[in-house]
Coordinates of N, CA, C and O in Angstrom, one line a residue:
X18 N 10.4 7.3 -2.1 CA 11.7 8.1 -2.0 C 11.6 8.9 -0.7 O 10.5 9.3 -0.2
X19 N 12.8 9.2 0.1 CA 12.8 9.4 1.3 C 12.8 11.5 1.0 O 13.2 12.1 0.0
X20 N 12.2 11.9 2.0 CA 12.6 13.4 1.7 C 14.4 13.6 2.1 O 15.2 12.9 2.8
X21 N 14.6 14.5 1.5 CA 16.4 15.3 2.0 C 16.3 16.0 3.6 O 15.4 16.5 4.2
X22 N 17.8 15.8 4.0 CA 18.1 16.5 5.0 C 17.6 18.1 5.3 O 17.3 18.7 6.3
X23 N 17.9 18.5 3.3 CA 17.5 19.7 3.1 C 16.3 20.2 3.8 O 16.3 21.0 4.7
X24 N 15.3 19.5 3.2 CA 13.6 19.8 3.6 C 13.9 19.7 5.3 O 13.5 20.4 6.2
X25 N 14.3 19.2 5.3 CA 14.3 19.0 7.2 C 14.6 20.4 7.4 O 13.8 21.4 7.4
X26 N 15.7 20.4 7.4 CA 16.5 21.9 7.9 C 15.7 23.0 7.5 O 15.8 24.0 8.2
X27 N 14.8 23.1 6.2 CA 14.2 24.4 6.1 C 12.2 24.3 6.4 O 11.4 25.2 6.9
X28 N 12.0 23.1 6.1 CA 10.7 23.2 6.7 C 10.3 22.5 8.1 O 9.2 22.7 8.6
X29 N 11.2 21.7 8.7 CA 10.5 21.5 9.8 C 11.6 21.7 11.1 O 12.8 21.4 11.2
X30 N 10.6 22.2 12.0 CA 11.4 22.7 13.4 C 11.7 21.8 14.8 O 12.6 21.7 15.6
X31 N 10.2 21.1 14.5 CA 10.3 20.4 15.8 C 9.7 19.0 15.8 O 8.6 18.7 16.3
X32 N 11.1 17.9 15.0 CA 10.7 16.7 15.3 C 11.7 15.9 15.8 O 12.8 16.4 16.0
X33 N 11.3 14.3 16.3 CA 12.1 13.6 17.4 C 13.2 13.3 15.8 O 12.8 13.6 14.6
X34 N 14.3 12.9 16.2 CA 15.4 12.8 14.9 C 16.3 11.2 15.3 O 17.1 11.3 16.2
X35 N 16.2 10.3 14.8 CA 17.1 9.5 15.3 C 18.3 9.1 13.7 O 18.0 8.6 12.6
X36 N 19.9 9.5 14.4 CA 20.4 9.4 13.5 C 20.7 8.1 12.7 O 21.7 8.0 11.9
X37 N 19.4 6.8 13.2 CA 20.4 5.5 12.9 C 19.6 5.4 11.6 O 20.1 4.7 10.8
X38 N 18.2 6.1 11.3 CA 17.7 6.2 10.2 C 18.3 6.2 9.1 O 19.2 7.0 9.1
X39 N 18.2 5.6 8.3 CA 18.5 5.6 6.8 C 17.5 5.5 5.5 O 16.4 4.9 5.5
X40 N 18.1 6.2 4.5 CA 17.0 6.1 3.3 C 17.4 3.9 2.8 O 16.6 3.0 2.8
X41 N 18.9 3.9 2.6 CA 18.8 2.5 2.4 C 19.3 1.4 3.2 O 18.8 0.3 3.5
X42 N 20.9 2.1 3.6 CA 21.5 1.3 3.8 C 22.2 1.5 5.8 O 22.8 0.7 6.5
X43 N 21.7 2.5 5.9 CA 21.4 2.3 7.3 C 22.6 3.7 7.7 O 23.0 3.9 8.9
X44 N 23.0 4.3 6.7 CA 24.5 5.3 6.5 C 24.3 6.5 7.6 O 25.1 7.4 7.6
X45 N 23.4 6.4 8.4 CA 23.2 7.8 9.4 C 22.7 9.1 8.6 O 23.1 10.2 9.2
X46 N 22.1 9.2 7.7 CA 21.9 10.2 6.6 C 20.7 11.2 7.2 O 20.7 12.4 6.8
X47 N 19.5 10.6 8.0 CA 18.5 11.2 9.1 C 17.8 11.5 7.7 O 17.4 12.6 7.6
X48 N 17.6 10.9 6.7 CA 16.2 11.4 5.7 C 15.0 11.0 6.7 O 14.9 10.2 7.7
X49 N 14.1 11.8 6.2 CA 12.9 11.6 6.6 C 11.5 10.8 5.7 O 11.7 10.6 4.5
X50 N 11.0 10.7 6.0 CA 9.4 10.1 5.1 C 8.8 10.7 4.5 O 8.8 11.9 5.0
X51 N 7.8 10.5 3.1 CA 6.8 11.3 3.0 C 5.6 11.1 3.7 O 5.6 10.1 4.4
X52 N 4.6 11.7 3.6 CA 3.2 11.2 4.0 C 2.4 10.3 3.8 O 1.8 10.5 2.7
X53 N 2.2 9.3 4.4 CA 1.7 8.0 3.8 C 2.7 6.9 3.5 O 2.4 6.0 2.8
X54 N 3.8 7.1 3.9 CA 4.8 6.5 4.6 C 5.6 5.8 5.7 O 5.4 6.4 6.8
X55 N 6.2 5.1 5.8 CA 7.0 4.8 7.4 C 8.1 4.2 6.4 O 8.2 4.0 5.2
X56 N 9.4 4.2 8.1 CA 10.9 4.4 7.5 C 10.9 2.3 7.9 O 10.8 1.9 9.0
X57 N 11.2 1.6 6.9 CA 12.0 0.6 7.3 C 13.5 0.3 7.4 O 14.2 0.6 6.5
X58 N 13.9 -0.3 8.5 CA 15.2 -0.5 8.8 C 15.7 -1.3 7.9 O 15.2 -2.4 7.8
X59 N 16.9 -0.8 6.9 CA 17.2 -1.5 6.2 C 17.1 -1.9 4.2 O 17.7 -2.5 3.3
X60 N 15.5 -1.0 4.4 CA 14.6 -0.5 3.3 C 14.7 0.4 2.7 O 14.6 0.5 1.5
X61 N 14.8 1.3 3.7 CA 14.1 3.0 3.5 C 12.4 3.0 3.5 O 11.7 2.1 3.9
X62 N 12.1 4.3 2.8 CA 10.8 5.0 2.6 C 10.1 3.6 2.4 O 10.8 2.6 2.3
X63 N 8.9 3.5 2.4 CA 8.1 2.1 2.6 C 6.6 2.8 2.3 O 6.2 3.4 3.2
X64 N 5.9 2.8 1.3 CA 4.4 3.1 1.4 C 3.7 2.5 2.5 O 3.8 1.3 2.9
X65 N 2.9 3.4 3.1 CA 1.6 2.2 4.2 C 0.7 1.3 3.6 O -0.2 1.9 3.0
X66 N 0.7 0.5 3.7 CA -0.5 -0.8 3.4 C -1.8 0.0 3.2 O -2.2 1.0 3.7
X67 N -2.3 -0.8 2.5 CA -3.7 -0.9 2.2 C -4.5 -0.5 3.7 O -4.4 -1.5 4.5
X68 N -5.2 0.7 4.3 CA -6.1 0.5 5.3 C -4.8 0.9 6.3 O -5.1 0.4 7.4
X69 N -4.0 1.3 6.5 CA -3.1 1.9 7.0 C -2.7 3.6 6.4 O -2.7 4.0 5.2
X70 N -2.3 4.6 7.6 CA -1.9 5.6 7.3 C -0.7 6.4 8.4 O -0.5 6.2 9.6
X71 N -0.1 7.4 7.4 CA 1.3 8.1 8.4 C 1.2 9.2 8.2 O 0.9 9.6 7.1
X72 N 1.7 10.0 9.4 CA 1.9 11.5 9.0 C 2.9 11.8 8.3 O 3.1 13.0 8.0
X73 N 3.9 10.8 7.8 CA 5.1 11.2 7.8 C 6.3 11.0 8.7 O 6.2 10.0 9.5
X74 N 7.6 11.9 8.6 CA 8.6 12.7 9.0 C 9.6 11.0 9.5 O 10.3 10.4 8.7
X75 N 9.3 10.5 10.9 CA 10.4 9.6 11.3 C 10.0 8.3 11.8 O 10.8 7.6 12.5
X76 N 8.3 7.9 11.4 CA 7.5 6.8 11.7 C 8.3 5.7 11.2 O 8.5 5.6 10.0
X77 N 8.7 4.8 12.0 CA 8.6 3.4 11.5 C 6.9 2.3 11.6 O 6.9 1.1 11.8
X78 N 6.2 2.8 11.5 CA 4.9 1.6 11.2 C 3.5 2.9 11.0 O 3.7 4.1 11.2
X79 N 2.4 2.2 10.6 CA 1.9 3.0 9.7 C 0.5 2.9 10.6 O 0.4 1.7 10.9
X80 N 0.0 3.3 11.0 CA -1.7 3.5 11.7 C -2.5 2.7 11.1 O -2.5 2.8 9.8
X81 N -3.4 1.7 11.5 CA -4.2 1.6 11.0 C -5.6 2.0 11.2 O -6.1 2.2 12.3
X82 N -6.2 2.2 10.0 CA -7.9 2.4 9.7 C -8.4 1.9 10.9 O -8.0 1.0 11.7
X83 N -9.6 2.8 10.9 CA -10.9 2.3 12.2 C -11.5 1.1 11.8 O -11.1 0.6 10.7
X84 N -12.0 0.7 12.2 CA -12.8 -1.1 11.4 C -14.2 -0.9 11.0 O -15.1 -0.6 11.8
X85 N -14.2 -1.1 9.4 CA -14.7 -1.3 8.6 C -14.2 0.1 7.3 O -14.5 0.2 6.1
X86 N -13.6 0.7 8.0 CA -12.8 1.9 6.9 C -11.9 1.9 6.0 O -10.9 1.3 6.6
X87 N -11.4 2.3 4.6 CA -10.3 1.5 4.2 C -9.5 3.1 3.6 O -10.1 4.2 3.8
X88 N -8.5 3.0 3.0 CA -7.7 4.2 2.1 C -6.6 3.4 1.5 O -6.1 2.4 2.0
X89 N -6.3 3.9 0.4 CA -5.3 3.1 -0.7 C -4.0 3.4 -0.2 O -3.7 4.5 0.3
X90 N -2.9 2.1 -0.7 CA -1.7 2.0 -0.2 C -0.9 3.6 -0.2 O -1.0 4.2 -1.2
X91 N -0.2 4.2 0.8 CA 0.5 5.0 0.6 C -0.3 6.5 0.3 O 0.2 7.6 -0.1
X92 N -1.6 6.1 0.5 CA -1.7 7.6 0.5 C -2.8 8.2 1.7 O -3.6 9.1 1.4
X93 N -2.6 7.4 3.0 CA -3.5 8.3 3.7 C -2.4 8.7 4.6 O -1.3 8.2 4.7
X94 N -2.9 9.9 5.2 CA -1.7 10.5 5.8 C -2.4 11.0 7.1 O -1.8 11.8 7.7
X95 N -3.7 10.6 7.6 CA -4.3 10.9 8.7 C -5.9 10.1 9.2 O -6.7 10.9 8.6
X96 N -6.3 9.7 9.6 CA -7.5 8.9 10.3 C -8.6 9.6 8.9 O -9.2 8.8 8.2
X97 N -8.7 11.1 8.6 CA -9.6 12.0 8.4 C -9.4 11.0 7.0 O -10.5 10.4 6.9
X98 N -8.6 10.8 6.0 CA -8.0 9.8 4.7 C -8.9 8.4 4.9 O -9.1 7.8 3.8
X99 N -9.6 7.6 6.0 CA -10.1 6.9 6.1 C -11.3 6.8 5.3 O -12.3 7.6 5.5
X100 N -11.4 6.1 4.5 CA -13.1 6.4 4.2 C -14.1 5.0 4.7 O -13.5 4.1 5.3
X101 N -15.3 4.9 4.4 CA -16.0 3.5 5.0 C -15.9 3.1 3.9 O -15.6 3.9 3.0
X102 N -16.0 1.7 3.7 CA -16.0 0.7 2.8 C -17.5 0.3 2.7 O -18.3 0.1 3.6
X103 N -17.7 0.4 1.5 CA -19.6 0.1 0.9 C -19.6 -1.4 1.3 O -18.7 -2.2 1.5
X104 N -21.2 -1.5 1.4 CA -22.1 -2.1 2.6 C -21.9 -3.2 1.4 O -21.6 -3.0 0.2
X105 N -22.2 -4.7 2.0 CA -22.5 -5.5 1.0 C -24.3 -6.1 0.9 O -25.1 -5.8 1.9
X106 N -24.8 -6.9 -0.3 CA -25.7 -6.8 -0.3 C -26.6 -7.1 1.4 O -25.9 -7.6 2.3
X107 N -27.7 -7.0 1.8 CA -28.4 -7.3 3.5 C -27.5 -6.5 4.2 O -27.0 -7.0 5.2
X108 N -27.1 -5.1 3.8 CA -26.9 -4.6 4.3 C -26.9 -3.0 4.3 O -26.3 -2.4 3.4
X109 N -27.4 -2.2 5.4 CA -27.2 -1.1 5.3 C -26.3 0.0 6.0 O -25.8 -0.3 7.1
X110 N -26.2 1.2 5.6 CA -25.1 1.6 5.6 C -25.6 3.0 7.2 O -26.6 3.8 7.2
X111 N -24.8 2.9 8.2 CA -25.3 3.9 9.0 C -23.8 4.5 9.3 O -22.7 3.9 9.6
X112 N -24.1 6.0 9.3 CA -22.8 6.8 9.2 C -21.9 6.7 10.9 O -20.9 7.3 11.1
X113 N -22.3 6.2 11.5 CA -22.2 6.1 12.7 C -21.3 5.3 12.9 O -20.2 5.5 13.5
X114 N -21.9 3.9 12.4 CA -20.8 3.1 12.6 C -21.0 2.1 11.5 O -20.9 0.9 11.8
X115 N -21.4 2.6 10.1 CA -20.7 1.4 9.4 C -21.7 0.6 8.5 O -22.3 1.4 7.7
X116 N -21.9 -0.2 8.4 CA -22.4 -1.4 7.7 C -22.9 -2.7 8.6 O -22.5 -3.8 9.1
X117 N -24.4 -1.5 8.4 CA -25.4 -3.4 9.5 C -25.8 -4.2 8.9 O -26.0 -4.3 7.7
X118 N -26.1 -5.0 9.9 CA -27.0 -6.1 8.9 C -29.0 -5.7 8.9 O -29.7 -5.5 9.8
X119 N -29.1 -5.9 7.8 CA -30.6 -5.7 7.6 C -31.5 -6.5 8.2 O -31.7 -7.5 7.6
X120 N -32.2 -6.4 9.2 CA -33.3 -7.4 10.2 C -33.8 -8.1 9.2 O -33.8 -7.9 8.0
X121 N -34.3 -9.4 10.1 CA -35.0 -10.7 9.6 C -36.4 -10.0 8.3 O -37.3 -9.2 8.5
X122 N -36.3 -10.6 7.4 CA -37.5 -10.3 6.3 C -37.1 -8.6 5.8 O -38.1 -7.9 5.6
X123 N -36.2 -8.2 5.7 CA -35.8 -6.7 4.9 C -34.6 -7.4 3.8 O -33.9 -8.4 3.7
X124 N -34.7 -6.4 3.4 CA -33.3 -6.8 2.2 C -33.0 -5.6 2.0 O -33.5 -4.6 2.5
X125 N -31.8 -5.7 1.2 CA -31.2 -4.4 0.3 C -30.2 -4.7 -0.6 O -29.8 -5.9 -0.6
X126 N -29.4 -3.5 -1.6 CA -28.7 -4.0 -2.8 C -27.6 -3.7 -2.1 O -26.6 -3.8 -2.9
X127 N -27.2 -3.4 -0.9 CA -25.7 -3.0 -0.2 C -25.1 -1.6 -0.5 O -25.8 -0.6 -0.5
X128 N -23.9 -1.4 -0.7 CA -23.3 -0.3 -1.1 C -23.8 0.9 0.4 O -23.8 0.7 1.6
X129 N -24.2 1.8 -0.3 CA -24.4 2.8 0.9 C -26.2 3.7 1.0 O -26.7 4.8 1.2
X130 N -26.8 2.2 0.8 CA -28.2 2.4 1.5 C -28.4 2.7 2.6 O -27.9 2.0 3.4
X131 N -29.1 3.6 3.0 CA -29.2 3.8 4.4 C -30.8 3.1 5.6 O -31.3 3.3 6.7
X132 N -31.1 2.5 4.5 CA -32.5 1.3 5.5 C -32.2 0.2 4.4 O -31.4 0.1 3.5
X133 N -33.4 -0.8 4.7 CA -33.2 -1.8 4.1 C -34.9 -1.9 3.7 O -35.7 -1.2 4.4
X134 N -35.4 -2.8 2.7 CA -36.9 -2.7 2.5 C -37.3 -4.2 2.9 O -36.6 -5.2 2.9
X135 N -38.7 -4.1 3.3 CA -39.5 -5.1 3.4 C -39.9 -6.3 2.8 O -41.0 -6.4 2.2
X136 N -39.3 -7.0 2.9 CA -40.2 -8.7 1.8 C -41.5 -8.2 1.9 O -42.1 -7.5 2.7
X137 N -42.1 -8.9 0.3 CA -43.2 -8.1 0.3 C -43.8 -9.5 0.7 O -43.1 -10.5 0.9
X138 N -45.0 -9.4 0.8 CA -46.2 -10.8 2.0 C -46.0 -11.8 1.5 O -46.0 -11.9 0.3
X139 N -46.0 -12.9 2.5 CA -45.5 -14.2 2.2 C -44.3 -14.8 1.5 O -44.2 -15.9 0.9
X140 N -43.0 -13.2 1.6 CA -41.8 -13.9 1.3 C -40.9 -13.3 2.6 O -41.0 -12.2 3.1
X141 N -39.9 -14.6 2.9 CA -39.3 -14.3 4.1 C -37.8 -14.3 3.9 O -37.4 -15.2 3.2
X142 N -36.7 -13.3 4.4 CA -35.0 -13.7 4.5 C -34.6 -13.6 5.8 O -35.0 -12.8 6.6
X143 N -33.7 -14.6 5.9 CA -32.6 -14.3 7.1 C -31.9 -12.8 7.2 O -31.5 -12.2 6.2
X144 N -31.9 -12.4 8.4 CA -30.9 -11.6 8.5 C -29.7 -11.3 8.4 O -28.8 -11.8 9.1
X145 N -29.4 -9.9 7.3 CA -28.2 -9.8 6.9 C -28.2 -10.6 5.4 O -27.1 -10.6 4.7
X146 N -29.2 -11.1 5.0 CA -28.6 -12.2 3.9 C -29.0 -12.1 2.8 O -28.5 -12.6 1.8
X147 N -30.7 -10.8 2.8 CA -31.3 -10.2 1.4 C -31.0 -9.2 0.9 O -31.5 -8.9 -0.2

């Protein structure tokens, strides 16, 4: 649901306004978005996709997530709404940037480990793959 003209006029001062917006049918009506939102022409209000986020107000397309970060349809409303996506197994998790792969002969259970452990002697894995 798109916000009212109302909410415009009393809570916000200073945004770009274009009157061709519409909530459905294209009527010149200037509704605006909620957060986690963007306006489709033709549509109206539109949730953002999966790994996508909006501030709101008169967005037509929705931001996306940093890579490897995800946030659920329609409700991130800023980069900060990103969260990382857990590591899969041979891999560990470094807050920096993400989900590595675990060196030749280490393993791990994935998710958000932060090292990977040793094959114990005389057993060997590819990297990334234990």
């Amino acid at each position: 649901e798109c916000l009212s003209s109302e909410w415009l006029t009393n809570k916000v001062t200073s945004i770009k306004f274009n009157p061709d917006w519409d909530k459905n049918s294209g009527n010149k009506s200037g509704n605006a978005v909620r957060l986690g939102q963007y306006l489709e022409s033709g549509s109206g209000c539109q949730d953002c996709l999966v790994d996508t986020y909006s501030g709101g107000e008169f967005v037509t397309s929705c931001t996306s997530c940093p890579t490897g970060k995800t946030v659920s349809s329609g409700t991130g409303t800023n980069i900060e709404d990103c969260e990382w996506i857990p590591c899969d197994a041979g891999q560990y998790f470094d807050s920096g940037s993400g989900c590595q792969d675990c060196l030749v002969d280490t393993y791990s259970g994935g998710e958000f480990v932060t090292s990977c452990t040793s094959c114990p002697t005389g057993k060997t894995v590819s990297s990334g793959t234990g």
